[in-house]
Short mmCIF file of N, CA and C in Angstrom, two decimals:
data_model
loop_
_atom_site.label_atom_id
_atom_site.label_comp_id
_atom_site.label_asym_id
_atom_site.label_seq_id
_atom_site.Cartn_x
_atom_site.Cartn_y
_atom_site.Cartn_z
N ILE A 1 37.63 -18.12 4.69
CA ILE A 1 38.64 -18.07 5.21
C ILE A 1 39.28 -18.77 6.46
N ARG A 2 38.29 -18.98 7.17
CA ARG A 2 38.26 -19.66 8.65
C ARG A 2 39.25 -20.74 8.26
N ILE A 3 38.17 -21.63 7.70
CA ILE A 3 38.63 -23.05 6.62
C ILE A 3 40.18 -23.13 5.99
N ALA A 4 40.23 -21.74 5.47
CA ALA A 4 41.40 -22.13 4.16
C ALA A 4 42.37 -21.97 5.91
N ALA A 5 42.68 -20.68 6.53
CA ALA A 5 43.08 -20.35 7.47
C ALA A 5 43.81 -21.41 8.42
N ALA A 6 42.46 -22.15 8.70
CA ALA A 6 42.84 -23.72 9.51
C ALA A 6 43.72 -24.18 8.73
N ALA A 7 43.61 -24.55 7.75
CA ALA A 7 44.56 -25.70 6.56
C ALA A 7 45.41 -24.97 6.24
N LEU A 8 45.99 -23.84 6.52
CA LEU A 8 47.22 -23.12 5.83
C LEU A 8 47.87 -22.86 7.23
N ASN A 9 47.17 -22.86 8.71
CA ASN A 9 48.41 -23.03 9.89
C ASN A 9 48.13 -20.93 9.59
N THR A 10 47.66 -20.40 9.36
CA THR A 10 47.69 -18.68 9.12
C THR A 10 46.53 -18.22 9.71
N SER A 11 47.00 -16.70 9.98
CA SER A 11 46.11 -16.27 10.54
C SER A 11 44.85 -15.79 9.29
N ILE A 12 43.86 -14.94 10.15
CA ILE A 12 42.02 -15.44 9.15
C ILE A 12 42.91 -13.99 8.73
N GLY A 13 44.00 -12.54 8.35
CA GLY A 13 44.25 -11.47 8.27
C GLY A 13 45.15 -12.60 6.63
N THR A 14 45.76 -12.72 7.23
CA THR A 14 47.64 -13.34 6.29
C THR A 14 46.60 -14.17 5.36
N THR A 15 45.50 -14.91 5.44
CA THR A 15 44.77 -15.52 4.10
C THR A 15 43.86 -14.44 3.66
N HIS A 16 43.54 -14.08 3.96
CA HIS A 16 42.56 -12.98 3.21
C HIS A 16 43.44 -12.23 2.21
N ARG A 17 44.92 -12.34 2.47
CA ARG A 17 45.98 -10.92 1.65
C ARG A 17 46.07 -11.94 1.32
N ILE A 18 46.17 -12.97 1.43
CA ILE A 18 46.71 -13.98 0.63
C ILE A 18 45.88 -13.89 -0.78
N PHE A 19 44.22 -14.45 -0.72
CA PHE A 19 42.84 -14.26 -1.24
C PHE A 19 43.15 -13.20 -2.28
N ARG A 20 43.42 -11.96 -1.62
CA ARG A 20 42.91 -10.35 -2.41
C ARG A 20 44.14 -10.62 -3.25
N GLU A 21 45.86 -10.20 -2.93
CA GLU A 21 46.33 -9.69 -3.32
C GLU A 21 47.38 -11.15 -4.70
N TYR A 22 47.78 -11.96 -3.78
CA TYR A 22 47.36 -12.96 -4.50
C TYR A 22 47.10 -14.09 -5.21
N LEU A 23 45.88 -13.99 -5.34
CA LEU A 23 44.92 -15.00 -6.08
C LEU A 23 43.90 -14.24 -6.67
N HIS A 24 43.86 -12.75 -6.39
CA HIS A 24 42.74 -12.32 -7.14
C HIS A 24 41.77 -12.48 -7.13
N LEU A 25 41.13 -12.63 -5.50
CA LEU A 25 39.94 -13.31 -5.17
C LEU A 25 38.99 -12.10 -4.49
N LYS A 26 38.21 -12.36 -5.01
CA LYS A 26 37.58 -11.22 -3.51
C LYS A 26 35.72 -12.07 -3.75
N LYS A 27 35.58 -11.41 -2.63
CA LYS A 27 33.81 -12.26 -2.18
C LYS A 27 32.98 -11.94 -3.02
N MET A 28 32.15 -11.76 -3.90
CA MET A 28 31.18 -11.38 -3.98
C MET A 28 29.66 -11.71 -3.68
N ILE A 29 28.91 -10.50 -3.10
CA ILE A 29 27.39 -11.93 -2.42
C ILE A 29 26.91 -11.47 -4.19
N ALA A 30 25.88 -12.72 -4.62
CA ALA A 30 25.54 -12.72 -5.39
C ALA A 30 24.05 -11.94 -5.47
N LYS A 31 23.94 -11.63 -7.06
CA LYS A 31 22.98 -10.70 -7.37
C LYS A 31 21.11 -11.62 -7.39
N TRP A 32 20.75 -11.03 -7.40
CA TRP A 32 19.56 -12.05 -7.45
C TRP A 32 18.46 -12.05 -8.64
N VAL A 33 18.11 -12.25 -9.44
CA VAL A 33 17.08 -12.89 -10.43
C VAL A 33 15.43 -13.36 -10.15
N PRO A 34 14.67 -12.70 -10.94
CA PRO A 34 13.57 -12.81 -10.82
C PRO A 34 13.62 -14.14 -11.58
N TYR A 35 13.75 -14.02 -12.23
CA TYR A 35 13.71 -15.44 -12.81
C TYR A 35 14.51 -15.53 -14.37
N ASN A 36 14.80 -16.36 -15.28
CA ASN A 36 15.30 -16.70 -16.29
C ASN A 36 14.91 -16.85 -17.98
N LEU A 37 14.78 -16.09 -18.66
CA LEU A 37 13.38 -16.15 -19.13
C LEU A 37 14.29 -16.77 -20.48
N THR A 38 13.23 -17.89 -21.66
CA THR A 38 13.70 -18.67 -22.08
C THR A 38 13.73 -17.88 -23.54
N ASP A 39 14.50 -17.95 -24.78
CA ASP A 39 14.56 -17.69 -25.61
C ASP A 39 13.52 -17.95 -26.60
N LYS A 40 11.87 -18.55 -26.08
CA LYS A 40 11.01 -18.14 -26.91
C LYS A 40 10.10 -17.00 -26.13
N GLN A 41 10.39 -16.33 -24.98
CA GLN A 41 9.50 -15.98 -23.89
C GLN A 41 10.61 -14.65 -24.74
N LYS A 42 11.44 -14.18 -24.81
CA LYS A 42 12.78 -13.15 -25.07
C LYS A 42 12.15 -12.96 -26.69
N GLN A 43 11.83 -14.00 -27.39
CA GLN A 43 11.06 -13.29 -28.73
C GLN A 43 10.31 -12.93 -29.06
N ALA A 44 8.71 -13.86 -27.97
CA ALA A 44 7.59 -13.14 -28.08
C ALA A 44 7.63 -11.64 -27.41
N ARG A 45 8.82 -11.26 -26.54
CA ARG A 45 9.04 -10.06 -25.74
C ARG A 45 8.75 -8.85 -27.29
N VAL A 46 9.99 -9.36 -28.07
CA VAL A 46 10.71 -8.22 -29.05
C VAL A 46 9.89 -7.83 -29.92
N ALA A 47 9.19 -8.85 -30.25
CA ALA A 47 7.61 -8.92 -31.30
C ALA A 47 6.72 -8.27 -30.72
N ASN A 48 6.79 -8.79 -29.14
CA ASN A 48 5.28 -7.65 -29.09
C ASN A 48 5.86 -5.83 -29.08
N ALA A 49 7.15 -6.36 -28.52
CA ALA A 49 7.01 -4.26 -29.09
C ALA A 49 7.46 -3.61 -29.86
N GLN A 50 7.61 -4.41 -30.86
CA GLN A 50 8.01 -4.64 -32.95
C GLN A 50 6.28 -3.79 -33.02
N GLN A 51 5.07 -4.73 -32.19
CA GLN A 51 4.27 -4.66 -33.43
C GLN A 51 3.19 -3.45 -31.67
N ILE A 52 4.29 -3.17 -31.41
CA ILE A 52 3.59 -1.33 -30.74
C ILE A 52 3.67 0.16 -31.14
N LEU A 53 5.29 -0.08 -31.62
CA LEU A 53 6.32 0.62 -32.17
C LEU A 53 5.14 1.07 -33.99
N GLN A 54 4.81 -0.08 -34.40
CA GLN A 54 4.06 -0.68 -35.99
C GLN A 54 2.93 0.85 -35.54
N GLU A 55 2.32 0.70 -34.59
CA GLU A 55 0.22 0.78 -34.27
C GLU A 55 1.01 2.17 -33.74
N TYR A 56 1.83 2.60 -32.94
CA TYR A 56 1.96 4.04 -32.20
C TYR A 56 3.43 4.75 -32.52
N GLY A 57 3.87 4.07 -33.43
CA GLY A 57 4.93 4.86 -34.37
C GLY A 57 5.29 6.50 -33.32
N PRO A 58 4.67 7.40 -34.45
CA PRO A 58 5.32 8.76 -34.48
C PRO A 58 4.08 9.01 -32.90
N ASN A 59 3.21 8.30 -32.70
CA ASN A 59 2.20 8.60 -31.04
C ASN A 59 2.45 8.28 -29.63
N TRP A 60 4.08 7.69 -29.91
CA TRP A 60 4.43 6.89 -28.78
C TRP A 60 4.34 7.89 -27.30
N THR A 61 4.17 9.04 -27.39
CA THR A 61 3.93 9.54 -26.30
C THR A 61 2.52 9.69 -25.71
N ASP A 62 1.88 9.62 -26.41
CA ASP A 62 0.20 8.84 -26.34
C ASP A 62 0.03 7.61 -26.14
N PHE A 63 0.71 6.45 -26.29
CA PHE A 63 0.83 5.74 -26.45
C PHE A 63 1.65 5.20 -24.57
N MET A 64 2.26 6.51 -24.42
CA MET A 64 2.19 5.19 -23.01
C MET A 64 1.72 6.61 -22.05
N GLN A 65 0.71 7.51 -22.14
CA GLN A 65 0.42 8.17 -21.61
C GLN A 65 -1.20 7.41 -20.62
N LYS A 66 -1.03 6.26 -21.83
CA LYS A 66 -2.94 5.28 -21.66
C LYS A 66 -1.95 4.28 -21.33
N LEU A 67 -1.03 4.25 -21.53
CA LEU A 67 -0.41 1.87 -20.19
C LEU A 67 -0.90 1.94 -18.70
N ILE A 68 -1.27 1.27 -19.01
CA ILE A 68 -1.38 1.22 -17.40
C ILE A 68 -0.62 -0.31 -17.49
N THR A 69 0.10 -0.79 -16.21
CA THR A 69 0.29 -2.33 -16.27
C THR A 69 0.70 -2.51 -14.59
N SER A 70 0.56 -3.62 -14.97
CA SER A 70 0.10 -3.79 -13.29
C SER A 70 1.55 -5.57 -13.34
N ASP A 71 1.81 -6.00 -12.11
CA ASP A 71 2.77 -6.60 -11.98
C ASP A 71 2.88 -7.80 -10.59
N GLU A 72 2.44 -8.58 -10.15
CA GLU A 72 2.03 -9.66 -8.86
C GLU A 72 4.10 -10.46 -7.98
N THR A 73 3.91 -10.04 -7.39
CA THR A 73 5.07 -10.81 -6.60
C THR A 73 4.67 -11.62 -5.43
N TRP A 74 5.32 -12.47 -5.19
CA TRP A 74 4.90 -13.52 -4.07
C TRP A 74 5.97 -12.77 -2.95
N ILE A 75 5.47 -12.26 -1.44
CA ILE A 75 6.54 -11.98 -0.74
C ILE A 75 6.64 -12.95 0.54
N LYS A 76 8.41 -12.96 1.10
CA LYS A 76 8.52 -13.19 2.10
C LYS A 76 8.41 -12.51 2.89
N TYR A 77 7.45 -12.85 4.29
CA TYR A 77 8.13 -11.91 5.41
C TYR A 77 8.49 -12.70 6.78
N GLU A 78 9.14 -14.03 6.63
CA GLU A 78 10.45 -14.39 6.93
C GLU A 78 10.90 -15.62 6.95
N SER A 79 12.01 -14.94 6.44
CA SER A 79 13.17 -15.84 5.56
C SER A 79 14.57 -15.73 6.72
N ASP A 80 15.16 -16.91 6.44
CA ASP A 80 16.31 -17.17 6.70
C ASP A 80 17.18 -16.94 5.37
N ASP A 81 16.80 -17.59 4.99
CA ASP A 81 17.94 -17.36 3.52
C ASP A 81 18.10 -16.38 2.68
N THR A 82 19.32 -15.45 2.98
CA THR A 82 19.89 -13.95 2.27
C THR A 82 20.94 -14.17 1.57
N ARG A 83 20.46 -12.81 0.77
CA ARG A 83 22.01 -13.67 -0.28
C ARG A 83 23.05 -13.41 0.22
N GLN A 84 23.52 -13.13 0.92
CA GLN A 84 25.24 -13.01 1.59
C GLN A 84 24.71 -14.12 2.23
N SER A 85 24.01 -15.11 2.31
CA SER A 85 25.16 -17.02 2.70
C SER A 85 24.87 -17.54 1.55
N ALA A 86 24.34 -16.95 0.21
CA ALA A 86 25.29 -17.09 -1.17
C ALA A 86 26.65 -16.41 -1.44
N SER A 87 27.27 -15.87 -0.70
CA SER A 87 28.72 -15.15 -1.47
C SER A 87 29.65 -16.52 -1.64
N GLN A 88 30.09 -15.56 -2.38
CA GLN A 88 31.67 -16.58 -2.66
C GLN A 88 32.77 -16.38 -3.56
N TRP A 89 34.27 -16.62 -3.34
CA TRP A 89 34.96 -16.07 -3.41
C TRP A 89 35.05 -16.53 -4.89
N CYS A 90 35.27 -15.17 -5.57
CA CYS A 90 35.51 -15.43 -7.06
C CYS A 90 36.93 -14.86 -7.45
N HIS A 91 37.52 -14.58 -8.87
CA HIS A 91 38.67 -14.00 -9.45
C HIS A 91 38.29 -11.93 -9.32
N ILE A 92 38.64 -11.29 -9.42
CA ILE A 92 38.78 -9.70 -9.23
C ILE A 92 38.13 -9.65 -10.53
N ASP A 93 38.03 -10.35 -11.62
CA ASP A 93 37.67 -9.91 -12.52
C ASP A 93 36.50 -10.06 -13.67
N ASP A 94 35.60 -11.68 -12.01
CA ASP A 94 34.88 -12.41 -12.45
C ASP A 94 33.33 -11.55 -11.88
N ASN A 95 32.29 -11.19 -12.60
CA ASN A 95 30.97 -10.93 -12.70
C ASN A 95 30.47 -11.40 -11.41
N ARG A 96 29.52 -10.91 -10.76
CA ARG A 96 28.49 -11.40 -9.70
C ARG A 96 28.02 -12.75 -9.65
N PRO A 97 28.29 -14.16 -9.37
CA PRO A 97 27.14 -14.99 -9.20
C PRO A 97 25.78 -14.50 -9.49
N GLU A 98 25.39 -15.63 -9.58
CA GLU A 98 23.69 -14.92 -9.52
C GLU A 98 22.73 -15.74 -8.52
N VAL A 99 21.98 -15.67 -8.42
CA VAL A 99 20.84 -16.90 -6.98
C VAL A 99 19.88 -16.46 -7.19
N ALA A 100 18.69 -17.67 -8.12
CA ALA A 100 17.22 -17.50 -8.52
C ALA A 100 17.26 -16.91 -6.66
N ARG A 101 15.65 -16.43 -6.98
CA ARG A 101 14.65 -15.97 -5.35
C ARG A 101 14.19 -17.01 -4.71
N ILE A 102 14.64 -16.88 -3.58
CA ILE A 102 13.97 -17.53 -2.88
C ILE A 102 13.20 -18.66 -3.17
N PRO A 103 12.78 -19.90 -2.62
CA PRO A 103 11.77 -20.36 -3.40
C PRO A 103 10.47 -20.78 -2.28
N LYS A 104 9.20 -20.95 -2.94
CA LYS A 104 7.75 -20.38 -2.02
C LYS A 104 8.30 -21.43 -0.72
N GLN A 105 7.09 -20.66 -0.11
CA GLN A 105 7.06 -20.64 1.56
C GLN A 105 5.81 -20.24 1.58
N THR A 106 5.42 -20.66 3.41
CA THR A 106 4.38 -21.06 3.81
C THR A 106 3.59 -19.83 4.18
N LYS A 107 4.91 -18.24 4.21
CA LYS A 107 4.09 -17.13 4.91
C LYS A 107 4.82 -16.12 4.49
N LYS A 108 3.47 -15.51 3.20
CA LYS A 108 4.34 -14.69 2.12
C LYS A 108 2.88 -14.30 2.17
N VAL A 109 2.43 -12.95 1.49
CA VAL A 109 1.87 -12.36 0.81
C VAL A 109 1.87 -12.53 -0.80
N MET A 110 1.00 -11.40 -1.37
CA MET A 110 1.42 -11.46 -2.68
C MET A 110 1.40 -10.10 -2.74
N LEU A 111 1.86 -9.39 -2.98
CA LEU A 111 1.71 -7.54 -3.88
C LEU A 111 1.61 -7.43 -5.12
N THR A 112 0.17 -6.61 -5.02
CA THR A 112 -0.16 -6.53 -6.49
C THR A 112 0.49 -4.62 -6.53
N VAL A 113 0.98 -4.84 -8.24
CA VAL A 113 0.54 -2.98 -7.94
C VAL A 113 0.51 -3.03 -9.81
N PHE A 114 0.24 -1.86 -10.01
CA PHE A 114 -0.73 -1.60 -11.05
C PHE A 114 -0.48 0.40 -11.05
N TRP A 115 1.06 0.19 -12.25
CA TRP A 115 1.44 1.97 -12.35
C TRP A 115 1.36 1.73 -14.21
N ASP A 116 1.27 3.60 -13.64
CA ASP A 116 2.01 4.08 -14.81
C ASP A 116 2.92 5.02 -14.94
N CYS A 117 3.25 5.94 -16.33
CA CYS A 117 3.92 6.39 -16.07
C CYS A 117 4.41 7.33 -15.39
N LYS A 118 3.36 7.77 -14.61
CA LYS A 118 3.57 8.85 -13.30
C LYS A 118 3.55 8.35 -12.68
N GLY A 119 3.73 6.92 -12.48
CA GLY A 119 3.79 6.31 -11.24
C GLY A 119 2.71 5.49 -10.75
N ALA A 120 3.18 5.01 -9.96
CA ALA A 120 2.42 3.45 -9.02
C ALA A 120 0.54 4.35 -8.39
N ILE A 121 -0.58 3.57 -8.80
CA ILE A 121 -1.71 3.54 -8.54
C ILE A 121 -1.88 3.61 -7.23
N LEU A 122 -2.28 2.09 -8.47
CA LEU A 122 -2.83 0.98 -6.74
C LEU A 122 -2.04 -1.15 -6.51
N LEU A 123 -2.11 -0.25 -5.31
CA LEU A 123 -1.18 -1.69 -4.09
C LEU A 123 -2.39 -2.71 -3.90
N ASP A 124 -2.22 -3.54 -3.34
CA ASP A 124 -2.75 -4.78 -3.04
C ASP A 124 -2.18 -5.51 -2.36
N TYR A 125 -2.39 -5.61 -1.37
CA TYR A 125 -1.61 -7.62 -0.92
C TYR A 125 -2.95 -8.39 -0.36
N TYR A 126 -2.79 -9.49 -0.63
CA TYR A 126 -3.10 -10.42 -0.58
C TYR A 126 -2.43 -11.28 -0.16
N VAL A 127 -3.80 -11.72 1.20
CA VAL A 127 -2.55 -12.78 2.28
C VAL A 127 -2.93 -14.31 2.46
N LYS A 128 -1.87 -14.74 1.50
CA LYS A 128 -2.15 -16.90 1.39
C LYS A 128 -2.58 -17.56 2.53
N MET A 129 -3.62 -18.05 1.95
CA MET A 129 -4.31 -18.82 3.34
C MET A 129 -3.78 -20.17 3.19
N PRO A 130 -3.95 -20.93 3.95
CA PRO A 130 -3.40 -22.16 3.67
C PRO A 130 -4.53 -23.25 2.77
N ASN A 131 -3.79 -24.07 2.83
CA ASN A 131 -3.73 -24.95 0.68
C ASN A 131 -4.67 -24.06 0.20
N CYS A 132 -4.36 -22.77 0.23
CA CYS A 132 -4.76 -22.11 -1.16
C CYS A 132 -3.71 -21.93 -2.50
N ARG A 133 -3.63 -21.72 -3.25
CA ARG A 133 -2.36 -21.81 -4.02
C ARG A 133 -2.33 -20.60 -4.86
N GLY A 134 -2.99 -19.25 -4.03
CA GLY A 134 -3.57 -17.71 -4.76
C GLY A 134 -4.28 -17.31 -4.97
N MET A 135 -4.22 -15.90 -5.24
CA MET A 135 -5.94 -15.23 -6.02
C MET A 135 -6.16 -15.86 -7.27
N ASP A 136 -7.68 -15.18 -6.66
CA ASP A 136 -8.81 -16.09 -7.93
C ASP A 136 -8.39 -15.39 -8.88
N GLY A 137 -9.60 -15.55 -10.25
CA GLY A 137 -10.46 -14.51 -10.98
C GLY A 137 -11.37 -13.39 -10.05
N ALA A 138 -11.87 -14.17 -9.10
CA ALA A 138 -12.82 -12.68 -8.00
C ALA A 138 -11.78 -12.02 -7.46
N HIS A 139 -11.12 -12.10 -7.26
CA HIS A 139 -9.91 -11.01 -6.15
C HIS A 139 -9.39 -9.95 -7.09
N TYR A 140 -9.22 -11.23 -9.00
CA TYR A 140 -9.10 -10.32 -9.66
C TYR A 140 -9.75 -9.34 -10.27
N ALA A 141 -10.43 -9.86 -9.77
CA ALA A 141 -11.95 -8.70 -10.50
C ALA A 141 -12.35 -7.69 -10.34
N ASN A 142 -11.53 -8.25 -8.24
CA ASN A 142 -12.53 -6.90 -7.45
C ASN A 142 -11.24 -5.72 -7.75
N LEU A 143 -9.58 -6.88 -8.22
CA LEU A 143 -9.03 -5.23 -8.27
C LEU A 143 -8.55 -4.68 -9.87
N ILE A 144 -9.57 -4.80 -10.40
CA ILE A 144 -9.62 -4.14 -11.74
C ILE A 144 -10.59 -3.06 -11.62
N LYS A 145 -11.91 -3.64 -10.80
CA LYS A 145 -12.89 -2.23 -10.49
C LYS A 145 -12.47 -1.31 -9.49
N GLN A 146 -11.52 -1.61 -8.65
CA GLN A 146 -10.07 -1.07 -7.10
C GLN A 146 -9.68 0.14 -8.45
N LEU A 147 -9.15 0.05 -9.17
CA LEU A 147 -7.86 0.88 -10.31
C LEU A 147 -8.96 1.39 -11.49
N ARG A 148 -10.91 1.02 -11.45
CA ARG A 148 -11.10 2.01 -12.34
C ARG A 148 -11.31 3.16 -11.29
N SER A 149 -12.37 2.86 -10.13
CA SER A 149 -12.30 3.86 -9.20
C SER A 149 -11.23 4.86 -8.47
N VAL A 150 -9.32 4.05 -8.23
CA VAL A 150 -8.48 5.09 -8.65
C VAL A 150 -8.36 6.22 -9.07
N LEU A 151 -8.79 5.67 -10.19
CA LEU A 151 -8.69 6.01 -11.79
C LEU A 151 -8.83 7.63 -11.26
N GLY A 152 -10.56 7.56 -11.24
CA GLY A 152 -11.21 7.96 -11.36
C GLY A 152 -10.43 9.53 -10.50
N ARG A 153 -10.03 9.15 -9.00
CA ARG A 153 -9.39 10.63 -8.08
C ARG A 153 -7.97 10.41 -8.74
N LYS A 154 -6.97 9.51 -8.95
CA LYS A 154 -5.21 9.99 -8.95
C LYS A 154 -5.61 10.39 -10.24
N ARG A 155 -5.88 9.84 -11.53
CA ARG A 155 -5.50 10.36 -12.90
C ARG A 155 -7.09 10.43 -13.69
N ARG A 156 -7.72 12.15 -13.32
CA ARG A 156 -8.76 12.24 -14.18
C ARG A 156 -8.00 12.42 -15.18
N GLY A 157 -9.44 12.08 -16.10
CA GLY A 157 -9.39 12.24 -17.43
C GLY A 157 -8.25 10.49 -18.02
N LEU A 158 -8.17 10.22 -17.72
CA LEU A 158 -7.69 9.49 -18.26
C LEU A 158 -8.64 7.85 -18.63
N LEU A 159 -9.17 7.78 -17.76
CA LEU A 159 -10.41 6.77 -17.97
C LEU A 159 -11.18 7.54 -19.74
N GLN A 160 -11.31 8.26 -20.48
CA GLN A 160 -12.08 8.79 -20.91
C GLN A 160 -11.74 8.89 -22.35
N ARG A 161 -10.25 8.83 -21.93
CA ARG A 161 -9.05 8.36 -23.28
C ARG A 161 -8.81 6.56 -23.27
N GLU A 162 -9.91 5.73 -22.22
CA GLU A 162 -9.06 4.68 -22.84
C GLU A 162 -7.90 4.29 -22.80
N PRO A 163 -8.03 4.15 -21.86
CA PRO A 163 -6.25 3.13 -21.17
C PRO A 163 -6.12 1.97 -21.65
N LEU A 164 -4.92 1.93 -21.93
CA LEU A 164 -4.71 0.38 -21.71
C LEU A 164 -4.12 -0.11 -21.05
N LEU A 165 -4.23 -1.46 -20.87
CA LEU A 165 -4.39 -2.54 -19.62
C LEU A 165 -3.29 -3.77 -19.44
N LEU A 166 -2.07 -3.30 -19.70
CA LEU A 166 -1.27 -4.78 -20.40
C LEU A 166 -1.19 -5.21 -18.55
N ILE A 167 -1.78 -6.86 -19.16
CA ILE A 167 -1.66 -7.30 -17.95
C ILE A 167 -1.08 -9.39 -17.96
N ASP A 168 -0.09 -9.90 -17.81
CA ASP A 168 0.53 -10.93 -17.95
C ASP A 168 -0.60 -11.54 -18.02
N ASN A 169 0.43 -12.98 -18.82
CA ASN A 169 -0.86 -14.00 -18.81
C ASN A 169 -1.16 -15.58 -17.94
N ASP A 170 -1.27 -14.61 -16.94
CA ASP A 170 -1.64 -16.09 -15.60
C ASP A 170 -2.96 -16.11 -16.00
N PRO A 171 -3.58 -16.97 -15.60
CA PRO A 171 -4.82 -18.11 -16.18
C PRO A 171 -5.77 -16.77 -15.26
N ILE A 172 -5.50 -17.07 -13.94
CA ILE A 172 -6.85 -15.33 -13.70
C ILE A 172 -6.78 -15.09 -14.25
N ASN A 173 -5.58 -14.02 -14.99
CA ASN A 173 -6.49 -12.74 -15.35
C ASN A 173 -7.11 -13.62 -16.53
N SER A 174 -7.28 -13.92 -17.48
CA SER A 174 -8.39 -14.49 -18.49
C SER A 174 -9.78 -15.64 -17.47
N THR A 175 -9.99 -15.39 -16.64
CA THR A 175 -10.61 -15.77 -15.97
C THR A 175 -12.51 -15.02 -16.91
N SER A 176 -13.50 -15.25 -16.75
CA SER A 176 -15.10 -14.81 -17.61
C SER A 176 -15.23 -13.41 -16.69
N ASP A 177 -14.78 -13.11 -14.70
CA ASP A 177 -14.75 -12.37 -14.06
C ASP A 177 -14.22 -11.54 -14.86
N VAL A 178 -12.39 -11.51 -14.55
CA VAL A 178 -11.72 -10.79 -15.17
C VAL A 178 -12.29 -9.71 -16.76
N LYS A 179 -12.77 -10.81 -17.44
CA LYS A 179 -13.23 -10.46 -19.08
C LYS A 179 -13.96 -9.71 -18.61
N GLN A 180 -15.32 -9.47 -18.00
CA GLN A 180 -16.26 -9.10 -18.37
C GLN A 180 -16.16 -7.96 -17.71
N ILE A 181 -15.57 -7.81 -16.13
CA ILE A 181 -15.58 -6.34 -15.27
C ILE A 181 -14.49 -5.65 -16.80
N LEU A 182 -13.28 -5.80 -17.16
CA LEU A 182 -12.54 -5.39 -18.49
C LEU A 182 -13.64 -4.86 -19.48
N ARG A 183 -14.32 -5.21 -19.91
CA ARG A 183 -15.35 -4.90 -20.63
C ARG A 183 -16.24 -3.83 -20.26
N LYS A 184 -16.88 -4.09 -19.11
CA LYS A 184 -17.54 -2.99 -18.71
C LYS A 184 -17.05 -1.84 -17.68
N SER A 185 -15.62 -2.21 -17.87
CA SER A 185 -14.48 -0.93 -17.16
C SER A 185 -14.57 0.17 -18.38
N GLY A 186 -14.14 -0.35 -19.70
CA GLY A 186 -13.85 0.34 -21.06
C GLY A 186 -11.65 0.68 -21.06
N MET A 187 -11.33 -0.59 -20.26
CA MET A 187 -9.77 -0.97 -20.46
C MET A 187 -10.01 -1.56 -21.64
N ASN A 188 -8.84 -1.85 -22.70
CA ASN A 188 -8.55 -2.12 -23.25
C ASN A 188 -7.74 -3.47 -22.97
#
């Protein structure tokens, strides 16, 4: 607005009113999206959901009560970039612009969350060390051990019902350490 006001030789208030009332523009803050899925990824998700429905159809609630899922995300703890800085003027009828999440930085921590239909079960914060890609299989295998221990305290009886653990296809989740712990823990 300041640049437009200077170029038009008008006040900021007048320029703002022109943008809103005559040009029908408004400043929108960009909406963060974690990433965009490819068509192939979307189709795989639909296929997986259909397989689950076929397998558990009428026993849907039993499935949901046995399901434990996890996800990891890097959290920056020093950031100059904000959604505010990505805001822009758009027509009133336009959707909010999207901006990808902030790129990788050196000062960050990986948050891993395990949860079920009742809520969070286990949270883990992994601090990235210099010259390290991220979490390794041994650390993730240790998380599975911790999860089993926590389940005994927080979700009594779930271990006897053979919980279903839904994890993503990250390479660390398919290491021999993790596979061995999953077999021993009785989680599918």
